[in-house]
Tab-separated table of C-alpha atoms in Angstrom:
chain	number	residue	atom	x	y	z
A	13	UNK	CA	-24.707	-15.629	-24.258
A	14	UNK	CA	-27.589	-16.493	-21.550
A	15	UNK	CA	-30.122	-13.784	-20.759
A	16	UNK	CA	-28.961	-14.043	-17.347
A	17	UNK	CA	-25.109	-13.222	-18.223
A	18	UNK	CA	-26.412	-10.290	-21.020
A	19	UNK	CA	-28.230	-8.865	-17.974
A	20	UNK	CA	-24.743	-8.004	-15.818
A	21	UNK	CA	-23.420	-4.619	-16.181
A	22	UNK	CA	-20.741	-4.161	-18.329
A	23	UNK	CA	-17.510	-3.014	-16.462
A	24	UNK	CA	-16.192	0.162	-17.723
A	25	UNK	CA	-13.247	0.609	-19.341
A	26	UNK	CA	-11.182	3.807	-20.679
A	27	UNK	CA	-8.177	3.205	-23.050
A	28	UNK	CA	-5.593	6.142	-22.990
A	29	UNK	CA	-3.078	6.092	-25.760
A	30	UNK	CA	-1.873	8.399	-28.404
A	31	UNK	CA	-1.164	5.322	-31.137
A	32	UNK	CA	-3.916	4.717	-32.659
A	33	UNK	CA	-3.058	1.087	-33.360
A	34	UNK	CA	-2.861	0.447	-29.602
A	35	UNK	CA	-6.328	1.742	-28.923
A	36	UNK	CA	-7.775	-0.061	-31.950
A	37	UNK	CA	-6.393	-3.568	-30.623
A	38	UNK	CA	-6.806	-2.955	-26.947
A	39	UNK	CA	-10.408	-1.710	-27.726
A	40	UNK	CA	-11.018	-4.723	-29.948
A	41	UNK	CA	-9.633	-7.160	-27.228
A	42	UNK	CA	-11.336	-5.776	-24.083
A	43	UNK	CA	-15.097	-5.603	-26.312
A	44	UNK	CA	-14.446	-9.184	-27.165
A	45	UNK	CA	-14.019	-9.631	-23.269
A	46	UNK	CA	-17.418	-8.372	-22.605
A	47	UNK	CA	-16.185	-4.684	-21.590
A	48	UNK	CA	-17.849	-1.591	-22.319
A	49	UNK	CA	-15.097	0.437	-23.569
A	50	UNK	CA	-14.001	4.058	-24.599
A	51	UNK	CA	-11.284	5.649	-25.934
A	52	UNK	CA	-8.874	8.992	-25.922
A	53	UNK	CA	-6.059	9.847	-27.230
A	54	UNK	CA	-4.281	12.378	-24.841
A	55	UNK	CA	-4.516	13.063	-20.995
A	56	UNK	CA	-6.548	15.699	-21.545
A	57	UNK	CA	-9.178	14.324	-23.333
A	58	UNK	CA	-9.194	11.289	-20.861
A	59	UNK	CA	-9.887	13.438	-17.912
A	60	UNK	CA	-12.677	14.881	-19.630
A	61	UNK	CA	-14.198	11.555	-21.115
A	62	UNK	CA	-13.591	10.468	-17.338
A	63	UNK	CA	-16.026	12.934	-15.409
A	64	UNK	CA	-18.945	11.684	-17.149
A	65	UNK	CA	-18.002	8.097	-18.051
A	66	UNK	CA	-16.483	7.137	-14.726
A	67	UNK	CA	-14.739	4.167	-15.602
A	68	UNK	CA	-13.749	1.301	-13.625
A	69	UNK	CA	-10.442	0.871	-14.729
A	70	UNK	CA	-8.297	3.285	-16.979
A	71	UNK	CA	-5.452	1.630	-19.115
A	72	UNK	CA	-3.209	4.693	-19.247
A	73	UNK	CA	0.008	5.550	-21.564
A	74	UNK	CA	3.075	7.730	-20.171
A	75	UNK	CA	4.139	9.522	-23.105
A	76	UNK	CA	1.390	11.413	-24.968
A	77	UNK	CA	0.755	15.302	-25.871
A	78	UNK	CA	-1.173	18.102	-24.303
A	79	UNK	CA	-0.948	16.195	-20.921
A	80	UNK	CA	1.193	13.327	-20.170
A	81	UNK	CA	-0.057	10.248	-18.239
A	82	UNK	CA	1.804	11.000	-14.799
A	83	UNK	CA	-0.034	14.178	-14.617
A	84	UNK	CA	-3.403	12.576	-16.106
A	85	UNK	CA	-3.243	9.839	-13.278
A	86	UNK	CA	-2.971	12.493	-10.920
A	87	UNK	CA	-5.906	14.213	-11.889
A	88	UNK	CA	-8.019	11.493	-12.182
A	89	UNK	CA	-7.396	10.443	-8.491
A	90	UNK	CA	-8.367	14.106	-7.522
A	91	UNK	CA	-11.925	13.211	-9.084
A	92	UNK	CA	-13.628	12.216	-5.875
A	93	UNK	CA	-16.027	9.301	-8.181
A	94	UNK	CA	-12.561	8.298	-9.394
A	95	UNK	CA	-10.771	7.106	-6.012
A	96	UNK	CA	-11.782	3.586	-6.116
A	97	UNK	CA	-11.093	3.149	-10.022
A	98	UNK	CA	-8.225	0.955	-11.193
A	99	UNK	CA	-5.642	3.071	-12.888
A	100	UNK	CA	-2.983	0.667	-15.184
A	101	UNK	CA	-0.345	2.002	-16.741
A	102	UNK	CA	0.670	0.490	-20.058
A	103	UNK	CA	3.971	1.890	-21.480
A	104	UNK	CA	7.501	1.861	-23.002
A	105	UNK	CA	9.096	3.475	-20.071
A	106	UNK	CA	10.635	0.813	-18.101
A	107	UNK	CA	12.963	3.302	-15.732
A	108	UNK	CA	12.468	2.345	-12.429
A	109	UNK	CA	11.919	5.887	-11.894
A	110	UNK	CA	8.776	6.339	-14.220
A	111	UNK	CA	7.517	3.354	-12.427
A	112	UNK	CA	7.882	4.858	-8.799
A	113	UNK	CA	6.485	8.381	-10.170
A	114	UNK	CA	3.276	6.078	-11.310
A	115	UNK	CA	2.406	4.858	-7.902
A	116	UNK	CA	3.191	7.524	-6.417
A	117	UNK	CA	0.105	9.459	-8.298
A	118	UNK	CA	-1.838	6.479	-7.181
A	119	UNK	CA	-1.357	3.531	-9.847
A	120	UNK	CA	-2.084	0.209	-9.349
A	121	UNK	CA	-0.170	-1.690	-11.678
A	122	UNK	CA	2.555	-0.642	-14.361
A	123	UNK	CA	2.635	-2.603	-17.221
A	124	UNK	CA	5.870	-2.532	-20.199
A	125	UNK	CA	5.030	-2.261	-23.701
A	126	UNK	CA	4.860	-4.516	-25.988
A	127	UNK	CA	1.127	-5.214	-24.941
A	128	UNK	CA	0.965	-8.704	-25.075
A	129	UNK	CA	-3.301	-8.945	-25.617
A	130	UNK	CA	-4.120	-12.372	-23.976
A	131	UNK	CA	-1.770	-11.791	-21.083
A	132	UNK	CA	-3.454	-8.476	-20.357
A	133	UNK	CA	-6.827	-9.689	-20.584
A	134	UNK	CA	-6.230	-12.508	-18.139
A	135	UNK	CA	-4.839	-9.762	-15.943
A	136	UNK	CA	-7.556	-7.301	-15.990
A	137	UNK	CA	-10.256	-10.294	-15.781
A	138	UNK	CA	-8.279	-11.516	-12.906
A	139	UNK	CA	-8.375	-8.113	-11.102
A	140	UNK	CA	-12.179	-8.116	-11.459
A	141	UNK	CA	-12.273	-11.396	-9.842
A	142	UNK	CA	-10.644	-10.326	-7.093
A	143	UNK	CA	-12.748	-7.614	-6.691
A	144	UNK	CA	-16.185	-9.780	-7.000
A	145	UNK	CA	-14.746	-12.233	-4.845
A	146	UNK	CA	-13.780	-9.927	-1.433
A	147	UNK	CA	-15.011	-11.360	1.465
A	148	UNK	CA	-17.892	-9.490	3.478
A	149	UNK	CA	-18.029	-6.303	1.819
A	150	UNK	CA	-19.754	-4.850	4.924
A	151	UNK	CA	-17.280	-5.188	7.296
A	152	UNK	CA	-16.209	-1.941	9.042
A	153	UNK	CA	-13.252	-1.848	11.732
A	154	UNK	CA	-13.322	0.891	14.404
A	155	UNK	CA	-9.414	1.661	15.468
A	156	UNK	CA	-8.170	4.352	17.481
A	157	UNK	CA	-9.501	7.691	16.055
A	158	UNK	CA	-10.273	5.849	12.291
A	159	UNK	CA	-13.378	4.548	11.366
A	160	UNK	CA	-12.769	2.062	7.966
A	161	UNK	CA	-15.512	1.005	6.155
A	162	UNK	CA	-15.186	-1.570	3.495
A	163	UNK	CA	-18.800	-1.741	2.421
A	164	UNK	CA	-18.455	1.829	0.562
A	165	UNK	CA	-14.646	2.514	0.975
A	166	UNK	CA	-14.981	5.256	3.192
A	167	UNK	CA	-12.568	6.235	5.852
A	168	UNK	CA	-13.051	8.784	8.494
A	169	UNK	CA	-10.918	10.059	11.321
A	170	UNK	CA	-11.966	12.062	14.148
A	171	UNK	CA	-15.525	12.496	12.290
A	172	UNK	CA	-13.819	13.755	9.129
A	173	UNK	CA	-13.596	12.181	6.076
A	174	UNK	CA	-10.602	11.166	4.828
A	175	UNK	CA	-10.568	10.447	0.822
A	176	UNK	CA	-8.298	7.531	-0.583
A	177	UNK	CA	-7.593	5.633	-4.018
A	178	UNK	CA	-8.373	2.038	-3.672
A	179	UNK	CA	-5.167	0.329	-3.118
A	180	UNK	CA	-4.098	2.912	-0.161
A	181	UNK	CA	-7.669	1.798	1.406
A	182	UNK	CA	-7.047	-1.719	0.676
A	183	UNK	CA	-3.603	-1.217	2.534
A	184	UNK	CA	-4.839	0.544	5.214
A	185	UNK	CA	-7.792	-1.719	5.620
A	186	UNK	CA	-5.573	-4.959	5.472
A	187	UNK	CA	-2.901	-3.372	8.139
A	188	UNK	CA	-5.737	-2.646	10.475
A	189	UNK	CA	-7.500	-6.110	10.130
A	190	UNK	CA	-4.124	-6.944	12.006
A	191	UNK	CA	-3.189	-4.603	14.493
A	192	UNK	CA	0.048	-5.264	15.947
A	193	UNK	CA	1.153	-7.728	13.722
A	194	UNK	CA	4.516	-7.028	11.339
A	195	UNK	CA	3.660	-7.415	7.723
A	196	UNK	CA	6.762	-7.806	5.313
A	197	UNK	CA	6.420	-6.088	2.010
A	198	UNK	CA	6.402	-9.229	0.043
A	199	UNK	CA	3.176	-10.550	1.885
A	200	UNK	CA	1.466	-6.721	1.661
A	201	UNK	CA	2.578	-6.864	-2.007
A	202	UNK	CA	0.573	-10.674	-2.424
A	203	UNK	CA	-2.490	-9.421	-0.454
A	204	UNK	CA	-2.937	-6.121	-2.055
A	205	UNK	CA	-1.784	-6.358	-5.731
A	206	UNK	CA	-1.926	-10.060	-6.033
A	207	UNK	CA	0.660	-12.752	-6.689
A	208	UNK	CA	-0.039	-12.351	-10.638
A	209	UNK	CA	0.955	-8.944	-10.481
A	210	UNK	CA	4.804	-7.842	-10.592
A	211	UNK	CA	5.515	-4.301	-9.241
A	212	UNK	CA	8.465	-3.016	-7.000
A	213	UNK	CA	8.717	-3.593	-3.395
A	214	UNK	CA	9.293	0.330	-3.503
A	215	UNK	CA	5.524	0.513	-4.331
A	216	UNK	CA	4.352	-0.389	-0.826
A	217	UNK	CA	6.657	2.308	0.754
A	218	UNK	CA	5.219	4.573	-1.737
A	219	UNK	CA	1.784	4.039	-0.825
A	220	UNK	CA	2.525	3.886	2.919
A	221	UNK	CA	4.290	7.232	2.647
A	222	UNK	CA	0.815	8.201	1.007
A	223	UNK	CA	-1.184	6.820	3.871
A	224	UNK	CA	1.137	8.586	6.347
A	225	UNK	CA	0.645	12.000	4.919
A	226	UNK	CA	-3.457	11.635	4.952
A	227	UNK	CA	-4.169	9.836	8.425
A	228	UNK	CA	-0.502	10.943	10.215
A	229	UNK	CA	2.212	8.810	10.874
A	230	UNK	CA	1.388	7.594	14.154
A	231	UNK	CA	-0.894	4.596	12.998
A	232	UNK	CA	1.905	2.888	11.173
A	233	UNK	CA	5.179	2.160	12.238
A	234	UNK	CA	8.334	0.864	10.026
A	235	UNK	CA	10.233	-2.054	11.298
A	236	UNK	CA	13.492	-1.314	9.670
A	237	UNK	CA	14.466	-4.119	7.363
A	238	UNK	CA	11.467	-6.051	8.358
A	239	UNK	CA	8.206	-4.453	6.988
A	240	UNK	CA	5.097	-1.927	8.725
A	241	UNK	CA	2.912	-2.449	11.689
A	242	UNK	CA	-0.292	-1.153	12.105
A	243	UNK	CA	-0.713	-0.251	15.867
A	244	UNK	CA	-3.571	-0.089	17.766
A	245	UNK	CA	-2.071	2.420	20.336
A	246	UNK	CA	-0.528	5.408	18.227
A	247	UNK	CA	1.735	7.475	20.292
């Protein structure tokens, strides 16, 4: 390993699962890939660890003792310092309602077990590559009553701060970059989540609903059967 590479800060990953074998396997593979890793065996412990560790990525199971993964994800999103943290669910629950519940609390991805370590590492590496390659992180958009700053992932509305998780922010920023343009769900999934990540089209609807709860329902219009449009002239 070169000195330059060694000097680079490691991405922090928190792995949460009540299966000790899965924890060990994921910790081994992530460490081998060069990540700094912490583990927790239940949701309550995960929230406690995250408050001080401040992970950039959380791999989270759903069915766990003390605090399940959905509630743990909700509590993680309520921590201001973690609003830009990626949350990926790794779970045996394949029902659609579980996936929707996960995205409803701010999940960035949802992967069903059994886990394929090499595929998962590729997915995680791609996630951080996309983060590093985002163009012009200092971009700022002022549109209507919103000020959206990509440099620090901040949003203000009428001079009041609006707290958004990473994917909600990226969805808002993309739509605001293309005012009065209709964007299909498929386009939004590819632009925000990436072509290599499979999530339900309904995921977009969930995130749009969460955005409307925070910034009001006048900025983003629904075109039934087509997609969504950000308007620069809210009604």
